[in-house]
Amino acid sequence: MHDGMTLISTLAAAFGLALVLGLLAQWARLPALVGYLLAGVLIGPHTPGFVGDVHLAQQLSEVGVMLLMFGVGLHFSVHDLVSVKGIALPGALVQMAAATAMGAGLAHGWWGWGLAAALVFGLALSVASTVVLLRALESRELLHSGNGRIAVGWLVVEDLAMVLALVLMPVLGGKGEGSSGGSLAVTIVTTLLAVAAFVAIMLVAGRRLLPWMLWQVNRTGSRELFTLATVAAAVGLAVGAAALFGVSVALGAFFAGLVLRESAFSERAAHESLPLRDAFAVLFFVAVGMLFDPRILIEQPLAVLATVAVILVGKTIAAGALVLLLRYPLSTALTVAVSLAQIGEFSFILMGLGQSLGLVPPEATSLIVAGAIVSIALNPLLFSGVEPLRRWVLKRSAWARKLEARDDPLAELPADTPEASLAGQIVLVGHGSVGTALREQLGDRPFVVIDRDREVVEKLRHAGQAAVLGEATEAMTLVQAHIAQAAWLVMAVSDVRGVPAVLALGRQLNPALRCAVVAHTPEEAQWLADAGVNHVLRSQQALAQALARVIAA
């Protein structure tokens, strides 16, 4: 009974304070998650007043991580994952190595920690938080963009690397079976084989079993059972993956969503699990705040500042530089850089295991939590500064403009592009599901596609389609698409806020340019019409008209 009341009182205090402080943070024009973190500090064991159960809060927040990663998997196809491997795999591994070296050098060289403790500390600084990254991308509608897919793919690689790191940490402490060189090699190979087996089983067997299970539940007609089945699939597979294959629960839940993505129930499963995901994600931030001991700010202020500097400055520069070296545009470099400028759940797991093995000193956890709170609180502000910073740099730096417009073959049409494709053509901005369907419906009509996703442009080029890599808001991108000779500008984008700027720029180059856009709400439709769009199609009306034509025929 006592444990039950502890759980109830902890949840009541956590959600109540999170609501009040989240509202106050929003009122003060700060991210709501700052209020959630402060709520955790107030009910944590290091501040006076009510003390919640830290262990219970952390366990419940794990559910939030699972559900969040499950939701990401539902909207992140295998193709998306494979398409970003060229940047996510080398980028994540090199960035983690650089951040680990910075953190380890700080701990070993300045604070005098042992090499093992310094390596664990550096590794804890190198990995970003799943919850923070996804919430930031979702709030800015970037999760399904090219940059968003790169950031999520980068995160998946980090999770895979952390699985291996957690297995090898007992070896680092000399307390595992892999203390010898031969055993260490066996441990590494065994871990990699286990992860590969899990992925293979999920992609082969899981693709058939999970949709079949949801179909059987759906036949009952019970919404309650469907929601339960969705949550059971996410949590059950996550825990099973951790127990049987040694992968993280977050990664297990991600692949559970991934295999469901192609089923007919993916959208409904995402919708049914959304309220739970949001509630438990809030609990994650509260749990982080409960770990924070404010005394560290007074006792070791320079150490806290140095830790935060590695997270916000060191990791950001390393990630951004790597993206630019891999020949991606400045906007991608900035988005990925700020996405990773924080730490979270894996950092706490590493510190907990490090302490249980006697590898790290007690103050290491306090420094990690302090760095997490500061970086999580500042991350939304960093995201809001990405686009202004990009414009500011491009406007004032000739070197940056040259870097952005360097001789990337995808940023301009090939010289052998047929002239017939560049007269009276349709300039299609965005090659997602709508853009793909439109191009297929219009058949032989000449098209030039503009897309920010490098992999999309490469695929179109290989198929013989004229395509340009870049931002439609940039004049040079529209010039490369030969907008001056175009008949139509079609904006097949989910976020229509940038349409007026692109249309104004296009009509400077082609006053007769006609424009068509799909709107999602009546308010959007009216706003686009007022901005000068010739034809605004309502998505629901267009669907109804298509159905009416089918019925009439």
Short mmCIF file of C-alpha atoms in Angstrom, two decimals, residues 223-530:
data_model
loop_
_atom_site.label_atom_id
_atom_site.label_comp_id
_atom_site.label_asym_id
_atom_site.label_seq_id
_atom_site.Cartn_x
_atom_site.Cartn_y
_atom_site.Cartn_z
CA ARG A 223 -10.85 0.85 -29.83
CA GLU A 224 -9.73 0.06 -26.31
CA LEU A 225 -8.26 -3.30 -27.35
CA PHE A 226 -6.56 -1.73 -30.37
CA THR A 227 -4.87 0.89 -28.17
CA LEU A 228 -3.82 -1.84 -25.76
CA ALA A 229 -2.42 -3.94 -28.59
CA THR A 230 -0.44 -0.97 -29.91
CA VAL A 231 1.13 -0.22 -26.52
CA ALA A 232 1.76 -3.91 -25.88
CA ALA A 233 3.56 -4.22 -29.22
CA ALA A 234 5.78 -1.22 -28.50
CA VAL A 235 6.64 -2.04 -24.88
CA GLY A 236 6.67 -5.82 -25.24
CA LEU A 237 9.00 -5.90 -28.22
CA ALA A 238 11.26 -3.26 -26.67
CA VAL A 239 11.66 -5.23 -23.44
CA GLY A 240 11.96 -8.53 -25.31
CA ALA A 241 14.66 -7.10 -27.56
CA ALA A 242 16.63 -5.92 -24.53
CA ALA A 243 16.26 -9.25 -22.71
CA LEU A 244 16.93 -11.61 -25.63
CA PHE A 245 19.32 -9.67 -27.85
CA GLY A 246 20.89 -7.09 -25.54
CA VAL A 247 19.80 -4.07 -27.58
CA SER A 248 18.38 -0.96 -25.92
CA VAL A 249 14.64 -0.71 -25.25
CA ALA A 250 14.55 2.47 -27.35
CA LEU A 251 16.03 0.67 -30.34
CA GLY A 252 13.69 -2.28 -29.88
CA ALA A 253 10.65 -0.01 -29.85
CA PHE A 254 11.94 1.85 -32.92
CA PHE A 255 12.14 -1.34 -34.96
CA ALA A 256 8.71 -2.42 -33.72
CA GLY A 257 7.29 0.77 -35.24
CA LEU A 258 9.44 0.37 -38.34
CA VAL A 259 8.00 -3.03 -39.24
CA LEU A 260 4.45 -1.76 -38.68
CA ARG A 261 4.99 1.25 -40.89
CA GLU A 262 4.01 -0.53 -44.10
CA SER A 263 0.82 -2.00 -42.64
CA ALA A 264 -2.64 -0.48 -43.04
CA PHE A 265 -2.73 0.35 -39.32
CA SER A 266 0.37 2.53 -39.03
CA GLU A 267 -1.49 5.86 -38.95
CA ARG A 268 -4.08 4.60 -36.47
CA ALA A 269 -1.41 3.07 -34.22
CA ALA A 270 0.46 6.38 -34.19
CA HIS A 271 -2.72 8.30 -33.37
CA GLU A 272 -3.81 5.93 -30.57
CA SER A 273 -0.42 6.01 -28.82
CA LEU A 274 0.06 9.80 -29.12
CA PRO A 275 -1.51 10.86 -25.76
CA LEU A 276 0.51 8.27 -23.85
CA ARG A 277 3.70 9.29 -25.65
CA ASP A 278 3.21 12.94 -24.73
CA ALA A 279 2.41 12.21 -21.06
CA PHE A 280 5.36 9.91 -20.51
CA ALA A 281 7.72 12.21 -22.42
CA VAL A 282 6.87 14.95 -19.90
CA LEU A 283 7.68 12.48 -17.13
CA PHE A 284 11.10 11.91 -18.69
CA PHE A 285 12.04 15.56 -18.27
CA VAL A 286 10.71 15.56 -14.70
CA ALA A 287 12.83 12.48 -13.93
CA VAL A 288 15.94 14.25 -15.28
CA GLY A 289 15.27 17.24 -13.05
CA MET A 290 14.92 14.97 -9.99
CA LEU A 291 18.49 13.76 -10.46
CA PHE A 292 19.93 17.26 -10.29
CA ASP A 293 21.79 18.40 -7.17
CA PRO A 294 21.98 22.22 -7.28
CA ARG A 295 25.03 22.19 -4.97
CA ILE A 296 27.21 21.21 -7.93
CA LEU A 297 26.70 24.72 -9.34
CA ILE A 298 28.28 26.23 -6.22
CA GLU A 299 30.92 23.60 -5.47
CA GLN A 300 32.23 23.04 -9.02
CA PRO A 301 31.04 25.87 -11.28
CA LEU A 302 34.03 25.67 -13.65
CA ALA A 303 33.59 21.93 -14.10
CA VAL A 304 29.92 22.45 -14.94
CA LEU A 305 30.79 25.19 -17.46
CA ALA A 306 33.43 22.98 -19.07
CA THR A 307 30.96 20.09 -19.35
CA VAL A 308 28.33 22.32 -20.92
CA ALA A 309 30.93 23.75 -23.31
CA VAL A 310 31.78 20.28 -24.62
CA ILE A 311 28.08 19.55 -25.20
CA LEU A 312 27.00 22.86 -26.70
CA VAL A 313 30.19 23.97 -28.44
CA GLY A 314 32.45 20.96 -28.97
CA LYS A 315 29.78 18.56 -30.20
CA THR A 316 28.07 21.23 -32.29
CA ILE A 317 31.23 22.23 -34.12
CA ALA A 318 32.29 18.61 -34.64
CA ALA A 319 28.92 17.54 -36.04
CA GLY A 320 28.50 20.62 -38.23
CA ALA A 321 32.01 20.35 -39.66
CA LEU A 322 31.51 16.65 -40.45
CA VAL A 323 28.27 17.33 -42.34
CA LEU A 324 29.94 20.05 -44.39
CA LEU A 325 32.91 17.77 -45.13
CA LEU A 326 30.44 15.18 -46.43
CA ARG A 327 29.27 17.82 -48.94
CA TYR A 328 25.87 18.61 -47.45
CA PRO A 329 24.49 22.19 -47.39
CA LEU A 330 24.82 24.65 -44.53
CA SER A 331 21.18 24.20 -43.47
CA THR A 332 21.72 20.46 -42.98
CA ALA A 333 24.95 21.07 -41.06
CA LEU A 334 23.27 23.54 -38.70
CA THR A 335 20.18 21.35 -38.15
CA VAL A 336 22.21 18.25 -37.34
CA ALA A 337 24.62 20.23 -35.17
CA VAL A 338 21.95 21.72 -32.90
CA SER A 339 20.03 18.43 -32.87
CA LEU A 340 22.98 16.78 -31.16
CA ALA A 341 23.84 19.69 -28.85
CA GLN A 342 22.33 17.99 -25.80
CA ILE A 343 22.58 14.76 -23.81
CA GLY A 344 19.98 12.56 -22.18
CA GLU A 345 18.83 9.08 -21.27
CA PHE A 346 21.80 7.03 -22.52
CA SER A 347 24.16 9.36 -20.68
CA PHE A 348 22.39 8.55 -17.39
CA ILE A 349 22.43 4.82 -18.15
CA LEU A 350 26.17 4.96 -18.81
CA MET A 351 26.80 6.86 -15.60
CA GLY A 352 24.67 4.44 -13.57
CA LEU A 353 26.55 1.43 -14.92
CA GLY A 354 29.86 3.23 -14.50
CA GLN A 355 29.14 3.89 -10.83
CA SER A 356 27.98 0.32 -10.17
CA LEU A 357 31.27 -0.94 -11.65
CA GLY A 358 33.31 1.58 -9.67
CA LEU A 359 34.61 3.22 -12.83
CA VAL A 360 33.52 6.84 -12.27
CA PRO A 361 33.60 9.12 -9.19
CA PRO A 362 30.29 10.29 -7.62
CA GLU A 363 30.60 13.83 -8.97
CA ALA A 364 30.54 12.49 -12.55
CA THR A 365 26.80 11.85 -12.40
CA SER A 366 26.13 15.33 -11.01
CA LEU A 367 28.14 16.90 -13.83
CA ILE A 368 26.31 14.84 -16.46
CA VAL A 369 22.89 15.77 -15.05
CA ALA A 370 23.88 19.45 -14.85
CA GLY A 371 25.06 19.34 -18.45
CA ALA A 372 21.86 17.57 -19.49
CA ILE A 373 19.58 20.12 -17.85
CA VAL A 374 21.38 23.12 -19.30
CA SER A 375 21.69 21.63 -22.79
CA ILE A 376 18.07 20.39 -22.85
CA ALA A 377 16.78 23.77 -21.72
CA LEU A 378 18.82 25.63 -24.36
CA ASN A 379 18.23 23.20 -27.24
CA PRO A 380 14.90 24.69 -28.42
CA LEU A 381 16.50 28.14 -28.44
CA LEU A 382 19.36 26.82 -30.55
CA PHE A 383 16.86 25.31 -33.00
CA SER A 384 15.02 28.61 -33.36
CA GLY A 385 18.29 30.28 -34.31
CA VAL A 386 19.22 27.88 -37.12
CA GLU A 387 17.52 29.67 -40.02
CA PRO A 388 18.38 33.25 -38.89
CA LEU A 389 22.00 32.15 -38.42
CA ARG A 390 22.10 30.52 -41.85
CA ARG A 391 20.76 33.67 -43.53
CA TRP A 392 23.11 35.89 -41.52
CA VAL A 393 26.17 33.83 -42.42
CA LEU A 394 25.28 33.60 -46.10
CA LYS A 395 24.62 37.34 -46.29
CA ARG A 396 27.88 38.42 -44.67
CA SER A 397 30.37 35.74 -45.64
CA ALA A 398 31.55 35.26 -49.21
CA TRP A 399 33.31 32.10 -48.07
CA ALA A 400 30.06 30.70 -46.69
CA ARG A 401 28.20 31.52 -49.90
CA LYS A 402 30.91 29.81 -51.89
CA LEU A 403 30.67 26.83 -49.54
CA GLU A 404 26.90 26.68 -49.96
CA ALA A 405 27.11 26.99 -53.72
CA ARG A 406 30.32 25.03 -54.28
CA ASP A 407 30.50 22.92 -57.41
CA ASP A 408 28.04 20.32 -56.22
CA PRO A 409 26.81 18.52 -59.33
CA LEU A 410 23.36 18.14 -57.78
CA ALA A 411 22.93 21.88 -57.19
CA GLU A 412 22.67 22.59 -60.93
CA LEU A 413 21.09 20.83 -63.87
CA PRO A 414 23.42 18.78 -66.08
CA ALA A 415 24.53 20.45 -69.30
CA ASP A 416 22.96 17.67 -71.35
CA THR A 417 19.43 18.28 -69.96
CA PRO A 418 17.08 18.28 -73.01
CA GLU A 419 15.90 21.74 -74.02
CA ALA A 420 12.33 20.40 -74.31
CA SER A 421 12.36 19.82 -70.53
CA LEU A 422 13.15 23.48 -69.90
CA ALA A 423 10.35 25.25 -71.76
CA GLY A 424 6.81 25.42 -70.39
CA GLN A 425 7.84 22.93 -67.71
CA ILE A 426 6.35 22.37 -64.29
CA VAL A 427 8.70 23.25 -61.43
CA LEU A 428 7.76 20.87 -58.65
CA VAL A 429 9.00 21.80 -55.17
CA GLY A 430 9.09 18.72 -52.95
CA HIS A 431 9.09 15.14 -54.16
CA GLY A 432 7.17 13.44 -51.35
CA SER A 433 4.08 11.29 -51.79
CA VAL A 434 2.01 14.09 -53.40
CA GLY A 435 4.78 15.19 -55.72
CA THR A 436 5.54 11.61 -56.76
CA ALA A 437 1.88 10.87 -57.53
CA LEU A 438 1.51 14.12 -59.52
CA ARG A 439 4.54 13.38 -61.66
CA GLU A 440 3.22 9.90 -62.40
CA GLN A 441 -0.26 11.20 -63.29
CA LEU A 442 1.00 13.83 -65.74
CA GLY A 443 3.19 11.36 -67.57
CA ASP A 444 5.15 13.03 -70.40
CA ARG A 445 4.75 16.63 -69.21
CA PRO A 446 8.19 18.19 -68.66
CA PHE A 447 9.16 18.51 -64.98
CA VAL A 448 12.01 19.96 -63.00
CA VAL A 449 11.99 18.84 -59.38
CA ILE A 450 13.48 20.91 -56.53
CA ASP A 451 14.15 19.00 -53.32
CA ARG A 452 16.29 19.48 -50.21
CA ASP A 453 16.94 15.75 -49.83
CA ARG A 454 20.17 14.73 -51.52
CA GLU A 455 19.16 11.09 -51.82
CA VAL A 456 15.88 12.01 -53.53
CA VAL A 457 17.67 14.16 -56.13
CA GLU A 458 20.27 11.47 -56.77
CA LYS A 459 17.55 8.87 -57.31
CA LEU A 460 15.66 11.14 -59.72
CA ARG A 461 18.82 11.90 -61.67
CA HIS A 462 19.55 8.18 -62.03
CA ALA A 463 16.01 7.72 -63.39
CA GLY A 464 16.61 10.44 -65.99
CA GLN A 465 14.44 13.09 -64.32
CA ALA A 466 15.61 16.72 -64.22
CA ALA A 467 16.13 17.56 -60.55
CA VAL A 468 17.95 20.23 -58.54
CA LEU A 469 19.22 20.00 -54.97
CA GLY A 470 18.56 23.12 -52.90
CA GLU A 471 16.13 25.40 -51.11
CA ALA A 472 13.33 26.87 -53.24
CA THR A 473 13.67 30.08 -51.22
CA GLU A 474 17.11 30.64 -52.81
CA ALA A 475 17.11 32.54 -56.13
CA MET A 476 19.96 30.43 -57.57
CA THR A 477 17.96 27.24 -57.02
CA LEU A 478 14.99 28.64 -58.97
CA VAL A 479 17.35 29.88 -61.69
CA GLN A 480 18.83 26.37 -62.01
CA ALA A 481 15.27 25.01 -62.38
CA HIS A 482 14.79 27.51 -65.25
CA ILE A 483 11.83 29.13 -63.52
CA ALA A 484 11.86 31.94 -66.12
CA GLN A 485 10.62 29.47 -68.77
CA ALA A 486 8.27 27.52 -66.50
CA ALA A 487 4.50 27.37 -66.90
CA TRP A 488 3.67 26.21 -63.38
CA LEU A 489 5.15 26.29 -59.90
CA VAL A 490 3.68 23.44 -57.84
CA MET A 491 4.47 23.43 -54.11
CA ALA A 492 3.97 19.85 -52.87
CA VAL A 493 5.04 20.59 -49.29
CA SER A 494 3.47 19.83 -45.90
CA ASP A 495 4.41 23.20 -44.43
CA VAL A 496 2.95 25.98 -46.60
CA ARG A 497 4.35 28.89 -44.60
CA GLY A 498 7.20 29.39 -47.06
CA VAL A 499 4.99 29.40 -50.17
CA PRO A 500 4.49 33.22 -50.45
CA ALA A 501 8.25 33.88 -50.34
CA VAL A 502 8.99 31.27 -53.03
CA LEU A 503 6.13 32.53 -55.22
CA ALA A 504 7.27 36.15 -54.93
CA LEU A 505 10.81 35.19 -55.90
CA GLY A 506 9.57 33.07 -58.80
CA ARG A 507 7.39 35.86 -60.19
CA GLN A 508 10.31 38.27 -60.09
CA LEU A 509 11.95 35.94 -62.61
CA ASN A 510 8.72 35.00 -64.43
CA PRO A 511 5.76 37.40 -64.01
CA ALA A 512 3.43 34.99 -65.87
CA LEU A 513 4.21 32.09 -63.54
CA ARG A 514 1.13 30.22 -62.29
CA CYS A 515 1.15 28.48 -58.93
CA ALA A 516 -0.75 25.56 -57.38
CA VAL A 517 -0.62 24.46 -53.75
CA VAL A 518 -2.48 21.92 -51.61
CA ALA A 519 -3.90 23.39 -48.39
CA HIS A 520 -4.95 21.39 -45.35
CA THR A 521 -7.44 23.78 -43.71
CA PRO A 522 -9.87 26.48 -44.90
CA GLU A 523 -7.73 29.10 -43.13
CA GLU A 524 -4.62 27.95 -44.98
CA ALA A 525 -6.51 28.01 -48.28
CA GLN A 526 -7.67 31.59 -47.76
CA TRP A 527 -4.22 32.74 -46.66
CA LEU A 528 -2.59 31.19 -49.75
CA ALA A 529 -5.19 32.71 -52.05
CA ASP A 530 -4.55 36.14 -50.53
#
